[in-house]
Amino acid sequence: MPVLCEHTMPRLEVGNDAPQIELPAIDGSTFDLSKYKGKRVILTFFRFDSCPFCNLRIHRIVKRWNEFPEDTVMVGIFDAKIGKLKKRMKKHKVPFTLVADETYEHFLNNGVEKSFFRVMLAPLKAPLTFLQTLVRGYVPMTLSISKLSTLPVDVLIDENGKIIEAHYCKDTVDHLPIERLVEFAQGA
């Protein structure tokens, strides 16, 4: 039986089949998760394209990309328009797939939660991380409480298309450690 989030949408659980996701990517292609069966996939539901913590997370992953195997499949899903996402991510030179869920459908279908209170805890919980977002010039370009209140989700999918880990973040800085992503990509 699926676990429900505070908005009664089903969460992804260990052992579930990977969700069916087909979305536009910033490189102009259409990303279809079903085509990656047979490969390990790292999937993250980020927040919005100008989210400071999301941009810092992307920056940190890009800096450590050389630790990932060459054939790593990683995809970040953003609550954004594809044009805005493409423009915002250009500076990062991202070596993995970024897609836009312009309707928020996949966020809703996969139990992504919202909590403005928990989002506001992140700067208090991780003040140095918050300071790094400011120093890098990552500023949220939205006043939408709905967009600001989204909490990220990290999902690890095995070669058989089964979820082996679904991490629903407690706040905006509570992602799986990058070391865990590297280990997963390497087969651990």
GROMACS .gro file of N, CA and C in nm, residues 25-181:
model
  471
   25ALA      N    1   1.349   1.816  -2.240
   25ALA     CA    2   1.480   1.840  -2.181
   25ALA      C    3   1.539   1.971  -2.235
   26ILE      N    4   1.632   2.029  -2.160
   26ILE     CA    5   1.690   2.157  -2.202
   26ILE      C    6   1.777   2.145  -2.327
   27ASP      N    7   1.816   2.022  -2.364
   27ASP     CA    8   1.895   2.004  -2.486
   27ASP      C    9   1.807   1.992  -2.611
   28GLY      N   10   1.675   2.006  -2.594
   28GLY     CA   11   1.582   2.000  -2.707
   28GLY      C   12   1.520   1.863  -2.729
   29SER      N   13   1.570   1.762  -2.661
   29SER     CA   14   1.515   1.627  -2.675
   29SER      C   15   1.396   1.609  -2.582
   30THR      N   16   1.334   1.491  -2.592
   30THR     CA   17   1.230   1.453  -2.498
   30THR      C   18   1.286   1.340  -2.414
   31PHE      N   19   1.288   1.358  -2.284
   31PHE     CA   20   1.338   1.255  -2.193
   31PHE      C   21   1.223   1.159  -2.164
   32ASP      N   22   1.251   1.028  -2.181
   32ASP     CA   23   1.153   0.924  -2.152
   32ASP      C   24   1.220   0.824  -2.059
   33LEU      N   25   1.182   0.825  -1.933
   33LEU     CA   26   1.246   0.740  -1.833
   33LEU      C   27   1.237   0.592  -1.868
   34SER      N   28   1.131   0.548  -1.933
   34SER     CA   29   1.115   0.406  -1.966
   34SER      C   30   1.225   0.355  -2.059
   35LYS      N   31   1.288   0.443  -2.133
   35LYS     CA   32   1.394   0.403  -2.226
   35LYS      C   33   1.526   0.371  -2.155
   36TYR      N   34   1.532   0.394  -2.023
   36TYR     CA   35   1.656   0.371  -1.949
   36TYR      C   36   1.653   0.243  -1.867
   37LYS      N   37   1.553   0.158  -1.891
   37LYS     CA   38   1.552   0.028  -1.824
   37LYS      C   39   1.679  -0.046  -1.868
   38GLY      N   40   1.746  -0.108  -1.773
   38GLY     CA   41   1.874  -0.172  -1.801
   38GLY      C   42   1.989  -0.087  -1.750
   39LYS      N   43   1.959   0.036  -1.708
   39LYS     CA   44   2.061   0.126  -1.652
   39LYS      C   45   2.015   0.175  -1.516
   40ARG      N   46   2.110   0.208  -1.431
   40ARG     CA   47   2.079   0.273  -1.304
   40ARG      C   48   2.049   0.419  -1.332
   41VAL      N   49   1.948   0.473  -1.266
   41VAL     CA   50   1.907   0.612  -1.289
   41VAL      C   51   1.899   0.685  -1.155
   42ILE      N   52   1.957   0.804  -1.153
   42ILE     CA   53   1.945   0.895  -1.039
   42ILE      C   54   1.847   1.003  -1.083
   43LEU      N   55   1.734   1.013  -1.013
   43LEU     CA   56   1.627   1.104  -1.050
   43LEU      C   57   1.601   1.199  -0.933
   44THR      N   58   1.598   1.327  -0.960
   44THR     CA   59   1.568   1.425  -0.854
   44THR      C   60   1.457   1.518  -0.897
   45PHE      N   61   1.359   1.531  -0.811
   45PHE     CA   62   1.257   1.635  -0.827
   45PHE      C   63   1.312   1.758  -0.754
   46PHE      N   64   1.360   1.854  -0.832
   46PHE     CA   65   1.407   1.980  -0.775
   46PHE      C   66   1.288   2.072  -0.757
   47ARG      N   67   1.311   2.195  -0.723
   47ARG     CA   68   1.203   2.290  -0.704
   47ARG      C   69   1.182   2.370  -0.833
   48PHE      N   70   1.214   2.495  -0.837
   48PHE     CA   71   1.194   2.582  -0.953
   48PHE      C   72   1.329   2.625  -1.008
   49ASP      N   73   1.331   2.679  -1.129
   49ASP     CA   74   1.458   2.704  -1.199
   49ASP      C   75   1.552   2.801  -1.128
   50SER      N   76   1.502   2.896  -1.050
   50SER     CA   77   1.591   2.990  -0.981
   50SER      C   78   1.607   2.958  -0.833
   51CYS      N   79   1.566   2.839  -0.791
   51CYS     CA   80   1.581   2.797  -0.651
   51CYS      C   81   1.729   2.803  -0.612
   52PRO      N   82   1.765   2.883  -0.512
   52PRO     CA   83   1.906   2.895  -0.473
   52PRO      C   84   1.969   2.762  -0.432
   53PHE      N   85   1.896   2.683  -0.352
   53PHE     CA   86   1.952   2.557  -0.304
   53PHE      C   87   1.963   2.454  -0.417
   54CYS      N   88   1.869   2.457  -0.510
   54CYS     CA   89   1.875   2.367  -0.627
   54CYS      C   90   1.994   2.402  -0.716
   55ASN      N   91   2.013   2.531  -0.739
   55ASN     CA   92   2.126   2.574  -0.821
   55ASN      C   93   2.259   2.539  -0.755
   56LEU      N   94   2.267   2.552  -0.623
   56LEU     CA   95   2.389   2.513  -0.553
   56LEU      C   96   2.411   2.362  -0.562
   57ARG      N   97   2.304   2.285  -0.548
   57ARG     CA   98   2.314   2.139  -0.560
   57ARG      C   99   2.363   2.100  -0.699
   58ILE      N  100   2.308   2.161  -0.803
   58ILE     CA  101   2.353   2.134  -0.940
   58ILE      C  102   2.501   2.169  -0.953
   59HIS      N  103   2.540   2.286  -0.902
   59HIS     CA  104   2.680   2.330  -0.907
   59HIS      C  105   2.772   2.227  -0.841
   60ARG      N  106   2.732   2.179  -0.724
   60ARG     CA  107   2.815   2.081  -0.650
   60ARG      C  108   2.826   1.948  -0.725
   61ILE      N  109   2.717   1.903  -0.784
   61ILE     CA  110   2.722   1.777  -0.861
   61ILE      C  111   2.811   1.794  -0.983
   62VAL      N  112   2.798   1.904  -1.053
   62VAL     CA  113   2.881   1.930  -1.172
   62VAL      C  114   3.029   1.930  -1.133
   63LYS      N  115   3.062   1.993  -1.021
   63LYS     CA  116   3.202   1.997  -0.975
   63LYS      C  117   3.258   1.857  -0.948
   64ARG      N  118   3.172   1.764  -0.911
   64ARG     CA  119   3.217   1.629  -0.877
   64ARG      C  120   3.183   1.527  -0.985
   65TRP      N  121   3.139   1.573  -1.101
   65TRP     CA  122   3.093   1.483  -1.207
   65TRP      C  123   3.201   1.382  -1.247
   66ASN      N  124   3.327   1.419  -1.238
   66ASN     CA  125   3.436   1.327  -1.276
   66ASN      C  126   3.441   1.204  -1.186
   67GLU      N  127   3.374   1.205  -1.071
   67GLU     CA  128   3.369   1.088  -0.982
   67GLU      C  129   3.264   0.986  -1.026
   68PHE      N  130   3.172   1.028  -1.110
   68PHE     CA  131   3.065   0.940  -1.158
   68PHE      C  132   3.115   0.860  -1.278
   69PRO      N  133   3.068   0.736  -1.294
   69PRO     CA  134   3.103   0.660  -1.414
   69PRO      C  135   3.057   0.735  -1.539
   70GLU      N  136   3.126   0.710  -1.648
   70GLU     CA  137   3.099   0.780  -1.774
   70GLU      C  138   2.955   0.759  -1.822
   71ASP      N  139   2.897   0.643  -1.794
   71ASP     CA  140   2.762   0.613  -1.844
   71ASP      C  141   2.651   0.644  -1.742
   72THR      N  142   2.679   0.729  -1.644
   72THR     CA  143   2.580   0.763  -1.543
   72THR      C  144   2.459   0.830  -1.606
   73VAL      N  145   2.340   0.784  -1.563
   73VAL     CA  146   2.215   0.847  -1.606
   73VAL      C  147   2.160   0.922  -1.485
   74MET      N  148   2.158   1.053  -1.499
   74MET     CA  149   2.104   1.139  -1.394
   74MET      C  150   2.008   1.236  -1.461
   75VAL      N  151   1.894   1.257  -1.396
   75VAL     CA  152   1.797   1.351  -1.450
   75VAL      C  153   1.739   1.435  -1.336
   76GLY      N  154   1.731   1.564  -1.359
   76GLY     CA  155   1.670   1.657  -1.265
   76GLY      C  156   1.543   1.712  -1.325
   77ILE      N  157   1.435   1.701  -1.249
   77ILE     CA  158   1.305   1.752  -1.294
   77ILE      C  159   1.277   1.882  -1.219
   78PHE      N  160   1.245   1.986  -1.295
   78PHE     CA  161   1.215   2.116  -1.235
   78PHE      C  162   1.071   2.158  -1.262
   79ASP      N  163   1.013   2.226  -1.167
   79ASP     CA  164   0.883   2.292  -1.184
   79ASP      C  165   0.913   2.424  -1.254
   80ALA      N  166   0.917   2.419  -1.388
   80ALA     CA  167   0.961   2.536  -1.464
   80ALA      C  168   0.914   2.526  -1.609
   81LYS      N  169   0.916   2.639  -1.675
   81LYS     CA  170   0.898   2.643  -1.820
   81LYS      C  171   1.031   2.605  -1.882
   82ILE      N  172   1.030   2.531  -1.990
   82ILE     CA  173   1.154   2.480  -2.050
   82ILE      C  174   1.248   2.592  -2.091
   83GLY      N  175   1.197   2.701  -2.145
   83GLY     CA  176   1.283   2.812  -2.187
   83GLY      C  177   1.354   2.877  -2.070
   84LYS      N  178   1.284   2.898  -1.961
   84LYS     CA  179   1.345   2.957  -1.842
   84LYS      C  180   1.449   2.863  -1.780
   85LEU      N  181   1.416   2.735  -1.776
   85LEU     CA  182   1.510   2.637  -1.721
   85LEU      C  183   1.637   2.632  -1.804
   86LYS      N  184   1.623   2.630  -1.936
   86LYS     CA  185   1.739   2.626  -2.026
   86LYS      C  186   1.828   2.749  -2.003
   87LYS      N  187   1.767   2.864  -1.995
   87LYS     CA  188   1.842   2.988  -1.973
   87LYS      C  189   1.913   2.989  -1.838
   88ARG      N  190   1.843   2.946  -1.734
   88ARG     CA  191   1.899   2.947  -1.598
   88ARG      C  192   2.013   2.847  -1.583
   89MET      N  193   2.004   2.732  -1.646
   89MET     CA  194   2.103   2.625  -1.626
   89MET      C  195   2.223   2.637  -1.720
   90LYS      N  196   2.215   2.726  -1.818
   90LYS     CA  197   2.324   2.742  -1.916
   90LYS      C  198   2.458   2.765  -1.847
   91LYS      N  199   2.460   2.845  -1.742
   91LYS     CA  200   2.585   2.879  -1.673
   91LYS      C  201   2.651   2.759  -1.605
   92HIS      N  202   2.572   2.657  -1.573
   92HIS     CA  203   2.626   2.540  -1.502
   92HIS      C  204   2.696   2.441  -1.594
   93LYS      N  205   2.667   2.444  -1.724
   93LYS     CA  206   2.724   2.345  -1.818
   93LYS      C  207   2.699   2.203  -1.765
   94VAL      N  208   2.575   2.173  -1.743
   94VAL     CA  209   2.532   2.047  -1.681
   94VAL      C  210   2.556   1.929  -1.776
   95PRO      N  211   2.630   1.826  -1.730
   95PRO     CA  212   2.658   1.710  -1.815
   95PRO      C  213   2.552   1.599  -1.806
   96PHE      N  214   2.440   1.626  -1.741
   96PHE     CA  215   2.333   1.529  -1.730
   96PHE      C  216   2.202   1.595  -1.773
   97THR      N  217   2.095   1.518  -1.769
   97THR     CA  218   1.967   1.562  -1.824
   97THR      C  219   1.888   1.647  -1.725
   98LEU      N  220   1.839   1.761  -1.772
   98LEU     CA  221   1.748   1.844  -1.694
   98LEU      C  222   1.621   1.862  -1.775
   99VAL      N  223   1.508   1.842  -1.710
   99VAL     CA  224   1.379   1.850  -1.777
   99VAL      C  225   1.284   1.942  -1.702
  100ALA      N  226   1.183   1.990  -1.774
  100ALA     CA  227   1.084   2.080  -1.716
  100ALA      C  228   0.948   2.011  -1.709
  101ASP      N  229   0.890   2.011  -1.591
  101ASP     CA  230   0.753   1.966  -1.572
  101ASP      C  231   0.667   2.092  -1.565
  102GLU      N  232   0.627   2.140  -1.681
  102GLU     CA  233   0.557   2.268  -1.690
  102GLU      C  234   0.418   2.267  -1.629
  103THR      N  235   0.361   2.149  -1.609
  103THR     CA  236   0.226   2.138  -1.552
  103THR      C  237   0.226   2.091  -1.407
  104TYR      N  238   0.341   2.054  -1.354
  104TYR     CA  239   0.357   2.004  -1.216
  104TYR      C  240   0.295   1.864  -1.200
  105GLU      N  241   0.253   1.803  -1.310
  105GLU     CA  242   0.186   1.673  -1.307
  105GLU      C  243   0.269   1.564  -1.240
  106HIS      N  244   0.397   1.555  -1.277
  106HIS     CA  245   0.481   1.448  -1.223
  106HIS      C  246   0.517   1.472  -1.076
  107PHE      N  247   0.523   1.595  -1.036
  107PHE     CA  248   0.542   1.626  -0.894
  107PHE      C  249   0.422   1.573  -0.815
  108LEU      N  250   0.302   1.605  -0.864
  108LEU     CA  251   0.179   1.560  -0.797
  108LEU      C  252   0.166   1.409  -0.797
  109ASN      N  253   0.194   1.346  -0.912
  109ASN     CA  254   0.177   1.201  -0.925
  109ASN      C  255   0.274   1.121  -0.839
  110ASN      N  256   0.382   1.184  -0.794
  110ASN     CA  257   0.486   1.111  -0.721
  110ASN      C  258   0.503   1.158  -0.577
  111GLY      N  259   0.400   1.221  -0.524
  111GLY     CA  260   0.396   1.254  -0.382
  111GLY      C  261   0.492   1.361  -0.336
  112VAL      N  262   0.538   1.447  -0.425
  112VAL     CA  263   0.627   1.556  -0.384
  112VAL      C  264   0.547   1.649  -0.293
  113GLU      N  265   0.604   1.676  -0.178
  113GLU     CA  266   0.534   1.753  -0.075
  113GLU      C  267   0.565   1.902  -0.082
  114LYS      N  268   0.479   1.977  -0.016
  114LYS     CA  269   0.499   2.121   0.000
  114LYS      C  270   0.489   2.153   0.149
  115SER      N  271   0.579   2.240   0.194
  115SER     CA  272   0.573   2.289   0.332
  115SER      C  273   0.656   2.416   0.339
  116PHE      N  274   0.588   2.528   0.343
  116PHE     CA  275   0.660   2.655   0.350
  116PHE      C  276   0.742   2.663   0.479
  117PHE      N  277   0.687   2.612   0.589
  117PHE     CA  278   0.758   2.612   0.716
  117PHE      C  279   0.889   2.533   0.707
  118ARG      N  280   0.883   2.412   0.651
  118ARG     CA  281   1.003   2.330   0.641
  118ARG      C  282   1.105   2.390   0.546
  119VAL      N  283   1.059   2.459   0.442
  119VAL     CA  284   1.150   2.528   0.351
  119VAL      C  285   1.222   2.640   0.425
  120MET      N  286   1.151   2.710   0.509
  120MET     CA  287   1.211   2.822   0.582
  120MET      C  288   1.313   2.776   0.686
  121LEU      N  289   1.309   2.650   0.724
  121LEU     CA  290   1.407   2.596   0.819
  121LEU      C  291   1.546   2.578   0.758
  122ALA      N  292   1.554   2.561   0.628
  122ALA     CA  293   1.682   2.532   0.562
  122ALA      C  294   1.790   2.635   0.594
  123PRO      N  295   1.764   2.767   0.582
  123PRO     CA  296   1.870   2.863   0.614
  123PRO      C  297   1.914   2.855   0.761
  124LEU      N  298   1.823   2.816   0.849
  124LEU     CA  299   1.858   2.802   0.990
  124LEU      C  300   1.936   2.673   1.015
  125LYS      N  301   1.897   2.569   0.946
  125LYS     CA  302   1.961   2.438   0.962
  125LYS      C  303   2.100   2.436   0.900
  126ALA      N  304   2.116   2.505   0.788
  126ALA     CA  305   2.243   2.504   0.715
  126ALA      C  306   2.282   2.647   0.676
  127PRO      N  307   2.321   2.728   0.775
  127PRO     CA  308   2.353   2.869   0.744
  127PRO      C  309   2.470   2.886   0.647
  128LEU      N  310   2.568   2.798   0.650
  128LEU     CA  311   2.681   2.811   0.558
  128LEU      C  312   2.637   2.781   0.415
  129THR      N  313   2.551   2.684   0.399
  129THR     CA  314   2.497   2.654   0.267
  129THR      C  315   2.416   2.773   0.216
  130PHE      N  316   2.335   2.830   0.303
  130PHE     CA  317   2.256   2.947   0.267
  130PHE      C  318   2.348   3.062   0.224
  131LEU      N  319   2.455   3.083   0.300
  131LEU     CA  320   2.553   3.187   0.267
  131LEU      C  321   2.617   3.160   0.130
  132GLN      N  322   2.648   3.034   0.101
  132GLN     CA  323   2.707   2.998  -0.029
  132GLN      C  324   2.612   3.033  -0.144
  133THR      N  325   2.481   3.015  -0.124
  133THR     CA  326   2.386   3.049  -0.229
  133THR      C  327   2.390   3.200  -0.256
  134LEU      N  328   2.402   3.277  -0.150
  134LEU     CA  329   2.406   3.423  -0.166
  134LEU      C  330   2.535   3.468  -0.235
  135VAL      N  331   2.647   3.411  -0.193
  135VAL     CA  332   2.777   3.446  -0.252
  135VAL      C  333   2.779   3.413  -0.401
  136ARG      N  334   2.716   3.303  -0.440
  136ARG     CA  335   2.713   3.262  -0.581
  136ARG      C  336   2.608   3.340  -0.661
  137GLY      N  337   2.530   3.420  -0.591
  137GLY     CA  338   2.430   3.501  -0.660
  137GLY      C  339   2.302   3.426  -0.694
  138TYR      N  340   2.278   3.315  -0.626
  138TYR     CA  341   2.156   3.238  -0.649
  138TYR      C  342   2.043   3.300  -0.567
  139VAL      N  343   1.952   3.365  -0.637
  139VAL     CA  344   1.841   3.434  -0.573
  139VAL      C  345   1.711   3.382  -0.632
  140PRO      N  346   1.613   3.349  -0.546
  140PRO     CA  347   1.486   3.301  -0.601
  140PRO      C  348   1.416   3.413  -0.677
  141MET      N  349   1.382   3.387  -0.802
  141MET     CA  350   1.318   3.488  -0.887
  141MET      C  351   1.167   3.467  -0.892
  142THR      N  352   1.112   3.419  -0.783
  142THR     CA  353   0.967   3.400  -0.774
  142THR      C  354   0.920   3.441  -0.636
  143LEU      N  355   0.798   3.488  -0.630
  143LEU     CA  356   0.733   3.516  -0.502
  143LEU      C  357   0.618   3.418  -0.479
  144SER      N  358   0.609   3.317  -0.565
  144SER     CA  359   0.503   3.217  -0.555
  144SER      C  360   0.526   3.128  -0.433
  145ILE      N  361   0.437   3.136  -0.337
  145ILE     CA  362   0.447   3.051  -0.218
  145ILE      C  363   0.440   2.904  -0.260
  146SER      N  364   0.361   2.873  -0.360
  146SER     CA  365   0.348   2.735  -0.408
  146SER      C  366   0.483   2.683  -0.456
  147LYS      N  367   0.554   2.760  -0.539
  147LYS     CA  368   0.685   2.717  -0.588
  147LYS      C  369   0.788   2.715  -0.474
  148LEU      N  370   0.785   2.816  -0.389
  148LEU     CA  371   0.882   2.825  -0.280
  148LEU      C  372   0.867   2.711  -0.179
  149SER      N  373   0.748   2.657  -0.165
  149SER     CA  374   0.722   2.557  -0.060
  149SER      C  375   0.749   2.413  -0.101
  150THR      N  376   0.786   2.387  -0.227
  150THR     CA  377   0.812   2.251  -0.274
  150THR      C  378   0.937   2.194  -0.206
  151LEU      N  379   0.927   2.068  -0.165
  151LEU     CA  380   1.041   1.997  -0.104
  151LEU      C  381   1.095   1.895  -0.204
  152PRO      N  382   1.227   1.893  -0.225
  152PRO     CA  383   1.287   1.801  -0.324
  152PRO      C  384   1.272   1.654  -0.288
  153VAL      N  385   1.292   1.570  -0.388
  153VAL     CA  386   1.290   1.424  -0.371
  153VAL      C  387   1.403   1.366  -0.455
  154ASP      N  388   1.483   1.277  -0.395
  154ASP     CA  389   1.588   1.204  -0.466
  154ASP      C  390   1.544   1.058  -0.479
  155VAL      N  391   1.553   1.003  -0.600
  155VAL     CA  392   1.508   0.866  -0.626
  155VAL      C  393   1.620   0.790  -0.697
  156LEU      N  394   1.651   0.670  -0.647
  156LEU     CA  395   1.750   0.583  -0.711
  156LEU      C  396   1.676   0.464  -0.770
  157ILE      N  397   1.697   0.441  -0.898
  157ILE     CA  398   1.625   0.338  -0.973
  157ILE      C  399   1.727   0.238  -1.028
  158ASP      N  400   1.704   0.110  -1.003
  158ASP     CA  401   1.801   0.009  -1.048
  158ASP      C  402   1.780  -0.029  -1.195
  159GLU      N  403   1.864  -0.122  -1.241
  159GLU     CA  404   1.864  -0.164  -1.381
  159GLU      C  405   1.733  -0.229  -1.423
  160ASN      N  406   1.658  -0.282  -1.327
  160ASN     CA  407   1.530  -0.348  -1.357
  160ASN      C  408   1.413  -0.250  -1.355
  161GLY      N  409   1.444  -0.121  -1.337
  161GLY     CA  410   1.338  -0.022  -1.334
  161GLY      C  411   1.264  -0.017  -1.202
  162LYS      N  412   1.329  -0.067  -1.097
  162LYS     CA  413   1.268  -0.068  -0.962
  162LYS      C  414   1.333   0.040  -0.875
  163ILE      N  415   1.254   0.101  -0.793
  163ILE     CA  416   1.305   0.201  -0.699
  163ILE      C  417   1.376   0.130  -0.586
  164ILE      N  418   1.502   0.168  -0.561
  164ILE     CA  419   1.574   0.109  -0.449
  164ILE      C  420   1.590   0.210  -0.334
  165GLU      N  421   1.564   0.336  -0.363
  165GLU     CA  422   1.565   0.438  -0.257
  165GLU      C  423   1.484   0.558  -0.305
  166ALA      N  424   1.396   0.605  -0.217
  166ALA     CA  425   1.318   0.726  -0.244
  166ALA      C  426   1.331   0.815  -0.121
  167HIS      N  427   1.407   0.921  -0.137
  167HIS     CA  428   1.436   1.011  -0.025
  167HIS      C  429   1.355   1.139  -0.040
  168TYR      N  430   1.251   1.150   0.041
  168TYR     CA  431   1.168   1.271   0.045
  168TYR      C  432   1.233   1.367   0.144
  169CYS      N  433   1.290   1.472   0.091
  169CYS     CA  434   1.370   1.565   0.172
  169CYS      C  435   1.285   1.632   0.281
  170LYS      N  436   1.345   1.646   0.398
  170LYS     CA  437   1.276   1.712   0.510
  170LYS      C  438   1.272   1.863   0.491
  171ASP      N  439   1.368   1.914   0.414
  171ASP     CA  440   1.376   2.056   0.383
  171ASP      C  441   1.455   2.068   0.253
  172THR      N  442   1.491   2.189   0.214
  172THR     CA  443   1.555   2.208   0.083
  172THR      C  444   1.703   2.171   0.077
  173VAL      N  445   1.764   2.140   0.191
  173VAL     CA  446   1.906   2.101   0.190
  173VAL      C  447   1.926   1.956   0.235
  174ASP      N  448   1.820   1.881   0.246
  174ASP     CA  449   1.825   1.744   0.298
  174ASP      C  450   1.834   1.639   0.187
  175HIS      N  451   1.910   1.665   0.083
  175HIS     CA  452   1.926   1.568  -0.026
  175HIS      C  453   2.011   1.450   0.019
  176LEU      N  454   2.005   1.342  -0.058
  176LEU     CA  455   2.100   1.233  -0.039
  176LEU      C  456   2.240   1.290  -0.060
  177PRO      N  457   2.338   1.246   0.018
  177PRO     CA  458   2.474   1.295  -0.003
  177PRO      C  459   2.524   1.261  -0.144
  178ILE      N  460   2.604   1.348  -0.201
  178ILE     CA  461   2.659   1.322  -0.335
  178ILE      C  462   2.740   1.193  -0.335
  179GLU      N  463   2.806   1.162  -0.223
  179GLU     CA  464   2.881   1.036  -0.212
  179GLU      C  465   2.788   0.917  -0.237
  180ARG      N  466   2.665   0.924  -0.187
  180ARG     CA  467   2.569   0.815  -0.206
  180ARG      C  468   2.533   0.802  -0.354
  181LEU      N  469   2.518   0.915  -0.420
  181LEU     CA  470   2.486   0.912  -0.563
  181LEU      C  471   2.599   0.850  -0.643
   0.00000   0.00000   0.00000
